[in-house]
Coordinates of C-alpha atoms and ligand atoms in Angstrom, one line a residue:
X53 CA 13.4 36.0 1.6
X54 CA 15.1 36.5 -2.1
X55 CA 13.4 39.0 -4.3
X56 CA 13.9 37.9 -8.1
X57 CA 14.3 41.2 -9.9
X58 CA 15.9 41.7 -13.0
X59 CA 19.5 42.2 -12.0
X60 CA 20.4 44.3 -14.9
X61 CA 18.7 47.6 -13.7
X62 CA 19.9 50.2 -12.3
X63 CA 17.6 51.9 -9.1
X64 CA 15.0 54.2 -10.1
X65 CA 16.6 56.9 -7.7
X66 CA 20.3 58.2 -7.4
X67 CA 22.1 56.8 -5.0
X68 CA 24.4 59.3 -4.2
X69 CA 22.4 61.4 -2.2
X70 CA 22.6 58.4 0.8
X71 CA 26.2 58.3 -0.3
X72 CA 27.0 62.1 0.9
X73 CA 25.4 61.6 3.7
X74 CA 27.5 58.8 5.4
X75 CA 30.5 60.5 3.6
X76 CA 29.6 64.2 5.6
X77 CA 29.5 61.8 9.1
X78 CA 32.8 60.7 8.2
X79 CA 34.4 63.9 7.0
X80 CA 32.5 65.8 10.0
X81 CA 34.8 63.5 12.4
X82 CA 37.6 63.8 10.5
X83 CA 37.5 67.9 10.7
X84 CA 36.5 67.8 14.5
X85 CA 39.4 65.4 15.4
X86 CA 41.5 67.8 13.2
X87 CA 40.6 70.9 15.0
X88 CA 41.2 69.3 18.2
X89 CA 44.5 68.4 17.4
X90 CA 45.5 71.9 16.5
X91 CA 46.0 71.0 12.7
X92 CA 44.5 74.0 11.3
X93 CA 46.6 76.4 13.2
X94 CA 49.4 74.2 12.4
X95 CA 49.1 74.7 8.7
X96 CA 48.8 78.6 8.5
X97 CA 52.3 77.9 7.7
X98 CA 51.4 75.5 5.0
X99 CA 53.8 72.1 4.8
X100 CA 54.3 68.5 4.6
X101 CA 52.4 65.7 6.0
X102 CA 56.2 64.6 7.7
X103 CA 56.7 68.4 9.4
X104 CA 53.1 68.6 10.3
X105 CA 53.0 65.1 11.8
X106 CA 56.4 66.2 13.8
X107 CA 54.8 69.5 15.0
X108 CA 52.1 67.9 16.6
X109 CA 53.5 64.4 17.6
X110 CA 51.2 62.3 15.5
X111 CA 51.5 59.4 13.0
X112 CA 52.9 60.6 9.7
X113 CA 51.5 58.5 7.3
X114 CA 47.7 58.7 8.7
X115 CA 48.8 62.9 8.7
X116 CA 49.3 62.7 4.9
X117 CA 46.1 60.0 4.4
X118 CA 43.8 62.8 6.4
X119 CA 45.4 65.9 4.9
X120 CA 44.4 64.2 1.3
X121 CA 40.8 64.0 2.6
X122 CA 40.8 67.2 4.1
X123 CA 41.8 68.4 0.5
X124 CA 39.3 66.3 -1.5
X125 CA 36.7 68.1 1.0
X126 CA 37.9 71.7 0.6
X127 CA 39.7 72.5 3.6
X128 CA 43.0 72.4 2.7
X129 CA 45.0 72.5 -0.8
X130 CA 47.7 70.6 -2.0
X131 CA 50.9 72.2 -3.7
X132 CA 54.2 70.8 -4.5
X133 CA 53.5 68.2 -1.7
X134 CA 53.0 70.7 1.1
X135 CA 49.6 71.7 2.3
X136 CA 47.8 75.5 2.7
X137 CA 44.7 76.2 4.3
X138 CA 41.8 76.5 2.2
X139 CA 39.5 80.3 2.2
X140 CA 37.5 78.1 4.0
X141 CA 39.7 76.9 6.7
X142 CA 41.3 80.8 7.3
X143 CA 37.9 82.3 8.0
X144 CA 36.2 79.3 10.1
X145 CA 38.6 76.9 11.6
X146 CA 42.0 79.6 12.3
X147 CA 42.0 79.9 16.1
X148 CA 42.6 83.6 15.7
X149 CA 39.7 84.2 13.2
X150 CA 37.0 86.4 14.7
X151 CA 34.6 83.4 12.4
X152 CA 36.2 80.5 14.3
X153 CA 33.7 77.9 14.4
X154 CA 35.8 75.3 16.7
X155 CA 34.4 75.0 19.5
X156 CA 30.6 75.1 17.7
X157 CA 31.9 72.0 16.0
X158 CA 33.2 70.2 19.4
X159 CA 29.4 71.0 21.2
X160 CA 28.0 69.4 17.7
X161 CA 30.0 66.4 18.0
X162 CA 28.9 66.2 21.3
X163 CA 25.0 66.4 21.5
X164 CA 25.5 63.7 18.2
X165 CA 27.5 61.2 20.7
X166 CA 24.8 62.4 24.0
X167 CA 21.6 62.9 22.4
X168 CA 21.2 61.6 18.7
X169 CA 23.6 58.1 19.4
X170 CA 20.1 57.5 22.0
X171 CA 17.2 58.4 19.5
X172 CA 16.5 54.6 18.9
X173 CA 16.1 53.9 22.7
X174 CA 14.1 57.5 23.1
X175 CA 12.0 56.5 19.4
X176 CA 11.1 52.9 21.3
X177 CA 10.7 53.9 25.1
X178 CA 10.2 58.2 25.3
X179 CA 12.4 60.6 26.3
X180 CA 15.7 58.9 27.9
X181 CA 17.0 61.7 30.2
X182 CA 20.0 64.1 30.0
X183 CA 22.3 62.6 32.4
X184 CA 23.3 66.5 33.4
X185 CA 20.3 69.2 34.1
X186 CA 19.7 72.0 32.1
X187 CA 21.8 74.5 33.7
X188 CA 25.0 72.5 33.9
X189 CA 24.6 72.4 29.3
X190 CA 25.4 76.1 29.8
X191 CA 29.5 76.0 30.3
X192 CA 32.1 77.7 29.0
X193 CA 32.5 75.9 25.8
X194 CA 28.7 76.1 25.3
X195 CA 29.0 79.4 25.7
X196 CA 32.1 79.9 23.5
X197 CA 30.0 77.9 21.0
X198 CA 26.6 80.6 21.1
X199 CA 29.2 83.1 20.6
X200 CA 30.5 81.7 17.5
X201 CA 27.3 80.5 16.4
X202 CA 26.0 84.4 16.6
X203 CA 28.8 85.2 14.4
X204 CA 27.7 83.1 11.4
X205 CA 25.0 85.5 10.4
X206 CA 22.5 86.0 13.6
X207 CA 23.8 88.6 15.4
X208 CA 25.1 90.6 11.8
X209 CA 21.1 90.6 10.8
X210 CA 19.9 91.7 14.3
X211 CA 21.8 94.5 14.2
X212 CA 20.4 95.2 9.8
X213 CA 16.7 95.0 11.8
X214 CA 17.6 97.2 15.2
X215 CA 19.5 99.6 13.1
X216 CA 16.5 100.7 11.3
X217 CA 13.9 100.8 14.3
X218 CA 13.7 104.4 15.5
X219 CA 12.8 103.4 18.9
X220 CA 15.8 101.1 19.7
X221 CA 18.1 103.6 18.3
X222 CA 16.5 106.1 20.5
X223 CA 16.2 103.6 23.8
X224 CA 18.7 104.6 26.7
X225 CA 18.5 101.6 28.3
X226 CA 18.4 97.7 27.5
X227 CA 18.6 94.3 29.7
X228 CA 20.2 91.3 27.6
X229 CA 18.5 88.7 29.3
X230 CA 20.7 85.5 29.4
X231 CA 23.1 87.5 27.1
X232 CA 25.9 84.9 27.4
X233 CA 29.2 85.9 25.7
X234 CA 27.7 89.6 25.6
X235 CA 28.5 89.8 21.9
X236 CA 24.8 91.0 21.0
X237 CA 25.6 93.9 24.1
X238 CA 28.5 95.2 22.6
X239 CA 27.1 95.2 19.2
X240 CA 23.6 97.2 20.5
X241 CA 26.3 99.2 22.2
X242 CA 28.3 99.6 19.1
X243 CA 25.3 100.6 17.6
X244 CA 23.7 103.0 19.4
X245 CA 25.5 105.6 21.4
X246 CA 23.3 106.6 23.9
X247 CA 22.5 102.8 24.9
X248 CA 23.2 101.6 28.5
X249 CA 23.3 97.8 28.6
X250 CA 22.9 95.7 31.3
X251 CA 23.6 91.8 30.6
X252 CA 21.9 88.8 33.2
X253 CA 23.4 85.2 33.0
X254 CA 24.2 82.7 35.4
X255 CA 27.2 83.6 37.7
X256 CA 29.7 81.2 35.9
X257 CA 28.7 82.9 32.3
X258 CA 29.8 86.5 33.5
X259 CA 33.0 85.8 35.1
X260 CA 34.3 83.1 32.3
X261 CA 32.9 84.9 29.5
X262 CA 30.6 87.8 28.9
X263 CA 33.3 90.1 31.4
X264 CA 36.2 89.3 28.9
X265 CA 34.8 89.5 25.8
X266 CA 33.2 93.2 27.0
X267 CA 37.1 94.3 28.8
X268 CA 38.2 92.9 25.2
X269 CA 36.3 95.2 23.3
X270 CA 36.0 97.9 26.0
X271 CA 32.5 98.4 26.1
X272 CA 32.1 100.6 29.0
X273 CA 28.4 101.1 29.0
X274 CA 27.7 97.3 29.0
X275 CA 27.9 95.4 32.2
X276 CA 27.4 92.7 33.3
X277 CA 25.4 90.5 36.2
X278 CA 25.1 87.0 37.6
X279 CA 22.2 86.0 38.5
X280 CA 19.9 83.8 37.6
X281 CA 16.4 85.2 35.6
X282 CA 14.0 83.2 37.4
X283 CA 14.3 84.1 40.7
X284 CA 16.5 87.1 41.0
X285 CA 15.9 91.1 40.3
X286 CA 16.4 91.9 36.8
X287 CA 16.3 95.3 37.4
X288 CA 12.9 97.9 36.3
X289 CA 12.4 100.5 34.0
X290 CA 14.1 99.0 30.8
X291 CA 13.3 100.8 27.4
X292 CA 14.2 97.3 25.9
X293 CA 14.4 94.1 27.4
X294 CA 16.0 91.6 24.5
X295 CA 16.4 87.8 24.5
X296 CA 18.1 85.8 22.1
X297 CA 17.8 81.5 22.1
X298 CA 17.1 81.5 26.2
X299 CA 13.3 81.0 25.8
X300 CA 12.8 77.2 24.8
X301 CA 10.9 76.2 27.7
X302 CA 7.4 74.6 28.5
X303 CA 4.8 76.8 28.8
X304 CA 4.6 76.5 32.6
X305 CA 7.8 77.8 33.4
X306 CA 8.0 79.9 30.0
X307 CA 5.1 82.0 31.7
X308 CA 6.8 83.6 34.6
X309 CA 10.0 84.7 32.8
X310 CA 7.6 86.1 30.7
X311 CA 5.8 87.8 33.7
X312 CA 9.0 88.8 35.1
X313 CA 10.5 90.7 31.4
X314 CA 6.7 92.7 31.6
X315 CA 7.6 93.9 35.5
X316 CA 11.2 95.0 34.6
X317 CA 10.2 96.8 31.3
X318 CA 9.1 100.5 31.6
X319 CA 5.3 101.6 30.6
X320 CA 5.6 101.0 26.6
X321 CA 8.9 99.4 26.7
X322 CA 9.4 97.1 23.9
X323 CA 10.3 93.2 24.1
X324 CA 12.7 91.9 21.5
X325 CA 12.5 88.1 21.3
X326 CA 15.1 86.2 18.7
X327 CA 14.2 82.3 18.8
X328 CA 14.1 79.7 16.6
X329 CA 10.3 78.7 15.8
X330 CA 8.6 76.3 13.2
X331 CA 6.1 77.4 11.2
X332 CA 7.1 75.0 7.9
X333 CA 9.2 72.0 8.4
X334 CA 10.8 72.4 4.9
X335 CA 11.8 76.2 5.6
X336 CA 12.6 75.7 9.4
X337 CA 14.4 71.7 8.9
X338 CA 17.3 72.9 11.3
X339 CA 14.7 74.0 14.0
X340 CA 13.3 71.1 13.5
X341 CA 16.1 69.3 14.1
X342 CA 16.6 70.9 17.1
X343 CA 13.4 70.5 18.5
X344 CA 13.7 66.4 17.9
X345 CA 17.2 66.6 19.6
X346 CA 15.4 68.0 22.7
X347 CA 12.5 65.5 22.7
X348 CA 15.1 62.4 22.4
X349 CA 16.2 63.7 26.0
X350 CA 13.1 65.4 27.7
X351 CA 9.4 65.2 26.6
X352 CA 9.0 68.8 27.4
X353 CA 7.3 71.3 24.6
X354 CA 10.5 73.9 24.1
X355 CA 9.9 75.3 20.2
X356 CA 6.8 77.0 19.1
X357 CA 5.8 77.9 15.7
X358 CA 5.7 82.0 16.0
X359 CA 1.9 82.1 16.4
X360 CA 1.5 79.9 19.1
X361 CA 4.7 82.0 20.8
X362 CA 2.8 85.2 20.0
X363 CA 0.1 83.8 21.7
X364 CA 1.4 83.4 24.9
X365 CA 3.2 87.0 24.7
X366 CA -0.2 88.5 24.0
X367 CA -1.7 86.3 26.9
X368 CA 1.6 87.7 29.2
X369 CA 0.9 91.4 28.7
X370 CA 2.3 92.4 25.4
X371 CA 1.0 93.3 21.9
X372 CA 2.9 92.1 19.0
X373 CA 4.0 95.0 16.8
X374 CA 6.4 93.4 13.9
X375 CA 8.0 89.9 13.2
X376 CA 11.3 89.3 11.6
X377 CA 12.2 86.4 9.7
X378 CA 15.5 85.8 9.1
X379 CA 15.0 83.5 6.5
X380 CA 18.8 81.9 6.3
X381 CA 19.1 78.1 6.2
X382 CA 21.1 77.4 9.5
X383 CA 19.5 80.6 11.1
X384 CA 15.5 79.5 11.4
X385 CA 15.0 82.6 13.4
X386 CA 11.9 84.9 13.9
X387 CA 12.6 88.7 15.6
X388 CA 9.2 89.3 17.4
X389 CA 8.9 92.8 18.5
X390 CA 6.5 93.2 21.2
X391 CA 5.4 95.8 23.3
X392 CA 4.4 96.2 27.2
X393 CA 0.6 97.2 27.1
X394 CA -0.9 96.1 31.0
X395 CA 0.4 97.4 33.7
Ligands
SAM720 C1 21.5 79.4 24.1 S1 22.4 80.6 25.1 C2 22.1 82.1 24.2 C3 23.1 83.1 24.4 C4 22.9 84.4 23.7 N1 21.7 85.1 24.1 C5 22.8 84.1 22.2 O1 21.8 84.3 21.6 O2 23.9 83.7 21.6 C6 21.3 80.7 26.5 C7 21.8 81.6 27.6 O3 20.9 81.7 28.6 C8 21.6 81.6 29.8 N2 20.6 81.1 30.9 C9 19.9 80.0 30.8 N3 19.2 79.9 31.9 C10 19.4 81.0 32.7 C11 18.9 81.5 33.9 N4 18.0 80.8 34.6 N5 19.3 82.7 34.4 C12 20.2 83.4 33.7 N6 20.7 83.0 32.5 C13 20.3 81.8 32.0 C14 22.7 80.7 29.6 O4 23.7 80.7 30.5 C15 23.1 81.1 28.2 O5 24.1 82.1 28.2

C-alpha cells in the first residue's frame, strides 16, 4: 500500500537517535575486531596506517580506512598522518592498563552473536536453549571479563560502603563465595588488616585465575578453594560471608545456597549480597537488559527487584539491616546487608 503524505515534511521526531544506534553496532565491531588484532597495543607507539598495517600483517589501506573511524569515534587521534592513542584508549583498551576492558568487550560480542542474534526465534517460540550449561559460561575469559568489569566502578564503591561499616572493618574472617578473579578478596584484604579471606569457585576458576591474580598482588591472608558451593563444605564460623553477581538463580535452587551461607556464618554473622536487581526499568535499563538476555536462552526467574530478594533472605534466616544502591548507569547494583538471626 502507498501512503500519500505531503512529501515536503520533514518527521515529527529526530532521526538521529536510530542513526547512533546502528552507527554504535557498527563502531562496536570495529573496536572489538581492533582489539583482537592487537591494534591498540600496536599504536602506544603512535604511526602510520602503512607501519601499523606491516606490524600486524594486515591490509594497509582498510588499516588507514579503520584508523579514520576509530578517530571520528574517539579512540585514536590523528597528527601529521600518524596515529596516537586517545585518553580513552590508554586507560581501557592498553593490554597493560590495570582498566583494560578487552576481554569484557570480546564476552559482549559474544552473548550479542549467542543470545541476542536468537531473540526473534526465543520472542516467537520461548526460551531457545544455551547450547553449553551454566557452568561451562564460567571460563577463563568470562572470568577475565568479571574481573575487568569489577574494575569499572563496582568493586571501587564496595570497598567506599565496607570501609565505613564498623563491623566489617572489625570481622577476622570472610568467605568470598564464587569470588572468581579474587579481586574483591584482595581489596577486603587491602582493606582491613586483621581480615582472613577465604575465596570458593569452581576448580578451574582457582587455578587459572583467582591463585595468580592473589600470588600477583601477594595477598597472603587470602586463599583460595575449588569447590563447588552447592554441594561442598564452605567452611563454618565466618564473621562475613560476601557474594558478588553469583546469585541469579530460580528460587528453587536460590534457596539452598541461601541455606548453606546461614550454616557457614557464625551466630550474628553478617551476609553481604552485591547483585544486580530491578526495582525501575528506567533506573536499572542495563539490568534489564540482562535479565531479557537470560530469558532469550532459559525461562528461568534469575533477577529480582530488591524486595522480592529481601524476601527470600528474610524467609532463609536473615534480617535485612541496610541496602546500598549504587546508583551508576552500567552498575544497577544494590549492597544488601543482612544478618544471621535463626540458628
Ligand atoms: C558472574 S561471576 C562473579 C565473580 C565475582 N564475584 C564478581 O563479582 O566479579 C560468578 C562467579 O561464580 C562462580 N560460580 C558459579 N557457580 C558456582 C558454583 N556452583 N560453585 C562455585 N562457584 C561458582 C563462577 O565461577 C564465577 O566466578
Amino acid at each position: 500500500m502507498v501512503l500519500l503524505h505531503d512529501l515536503s515534511q520533514l518527521p515529527p521526531a529526530d532521526a538521529g537517535a536510530l542513526h547512533e544506534l546502528a552507527q554504535s553496532v557498527e563502531t562496536f565491531q570495529l573496536l572489538a575486531s581492533s582489539l583482537q588484532l592487537g591494534l591498540f597495543d600496536a599504536l602506544e607507539t603512535p604511526k602510520n596506517a602503512e607501519e601499523l598495517a606491516d606490524e600486524l600483517g594486515l591490509n594497509s589501506v582498510i588499516t588507514r580506512k579503520c584508523c579514520d573511524a576509530l578517530t571520528g569515534s574517539g579512540f585514536l587521534l590523528r597528527k601529521d598522518g600518524s596515529y596516537a592513542l586517545s585518553d580513552l584508549s590508554k586507560t581501557f583498551l592498553l593490554k597493560t592498563s590495570p582498566y583494560y576492558q578487552g576481554d569484557l568487550i570480546g564476552l559482549l560480542k559474544k552473548t550479542r552473536i549467542e543470545r541476542w542474534g536468537r531473540i526473534s526465534d526465543a520472542l516467537k517460540s520461548g526460551p531457545v536453549g544455551l547450547e553449553r550449561n551454566f557452568e561451562s559460561v564460567f571460563d577463563e575469559r568470562f572470568i577475565r571479563a568479571m574481573a575487568q568489569g569489577a574494575m569499572r566502578g563496582g568493586l571501587q564503591k564496595t570497598i567506599e560502603i565496607l570501609g565505613g561499616h564498623r563491623e566489617f572493618m572489625n570481622a577476622r574472617r570472610l568467605l568470598d563465595l564464587g569470588g572468581g578473579h579474587a579481586l574483591y578478596s584482595i581489596a577486603f584484604a587491602q582493606l582491613n588488616p586483621s581480615l582472613d579471606v577465604r575465596l570458593l569457585d569452581l576448580p578451574p576458576v582457582v587455578e587459572n585465575v583467582a591463585r595468580r591474580n592473589i600470588s600477583a598482588y601477594r595477598a597472603d591472608r587470602v586463599t583460595a578453594v575449588p569447590g563447588d558451593f552447592t554441594q561442598d563444605d564452605l567452611g563454618e564460623g565466618y564473621d562475613v560471608v560476601f557474594a558478588s553477581d553469583v546469585l541469579y538463580r530460580p528460587r528453587e535452587s536460590l534457596g539452598p545456597v541461601l541455606g548453606r551461607i546461614h550454616s557457614s556464618l557464625k551466630d550474628n554473622g553478617l551476609f553481604i549480597s552485591k547483585h544486580w536487581h530491578i526495582d525501575d526499568p528506567v533506573k536499572d535499563i542495563t539490568a534489564v537488559y540482562f535479565d531479557l538476555m537470560f530469558s532469550i536462552t532459559d525461562g528461568a526467574e534469575r533477577i529480582y527487584s530488591t524486595e522480592a530478594f529481601s524476601k527470600i533472605l528474610e524467609s532463609h534466616g536473615f534480617s535485612i539491616e541496610e541496602v546500598h544502591d549504587f546508583n551508576h548507569r552500567f552498575h544497577p547494583s544494590r549492597m544488601i546487608i543482612a544478618r544471621k538471626v535463626k540458628p
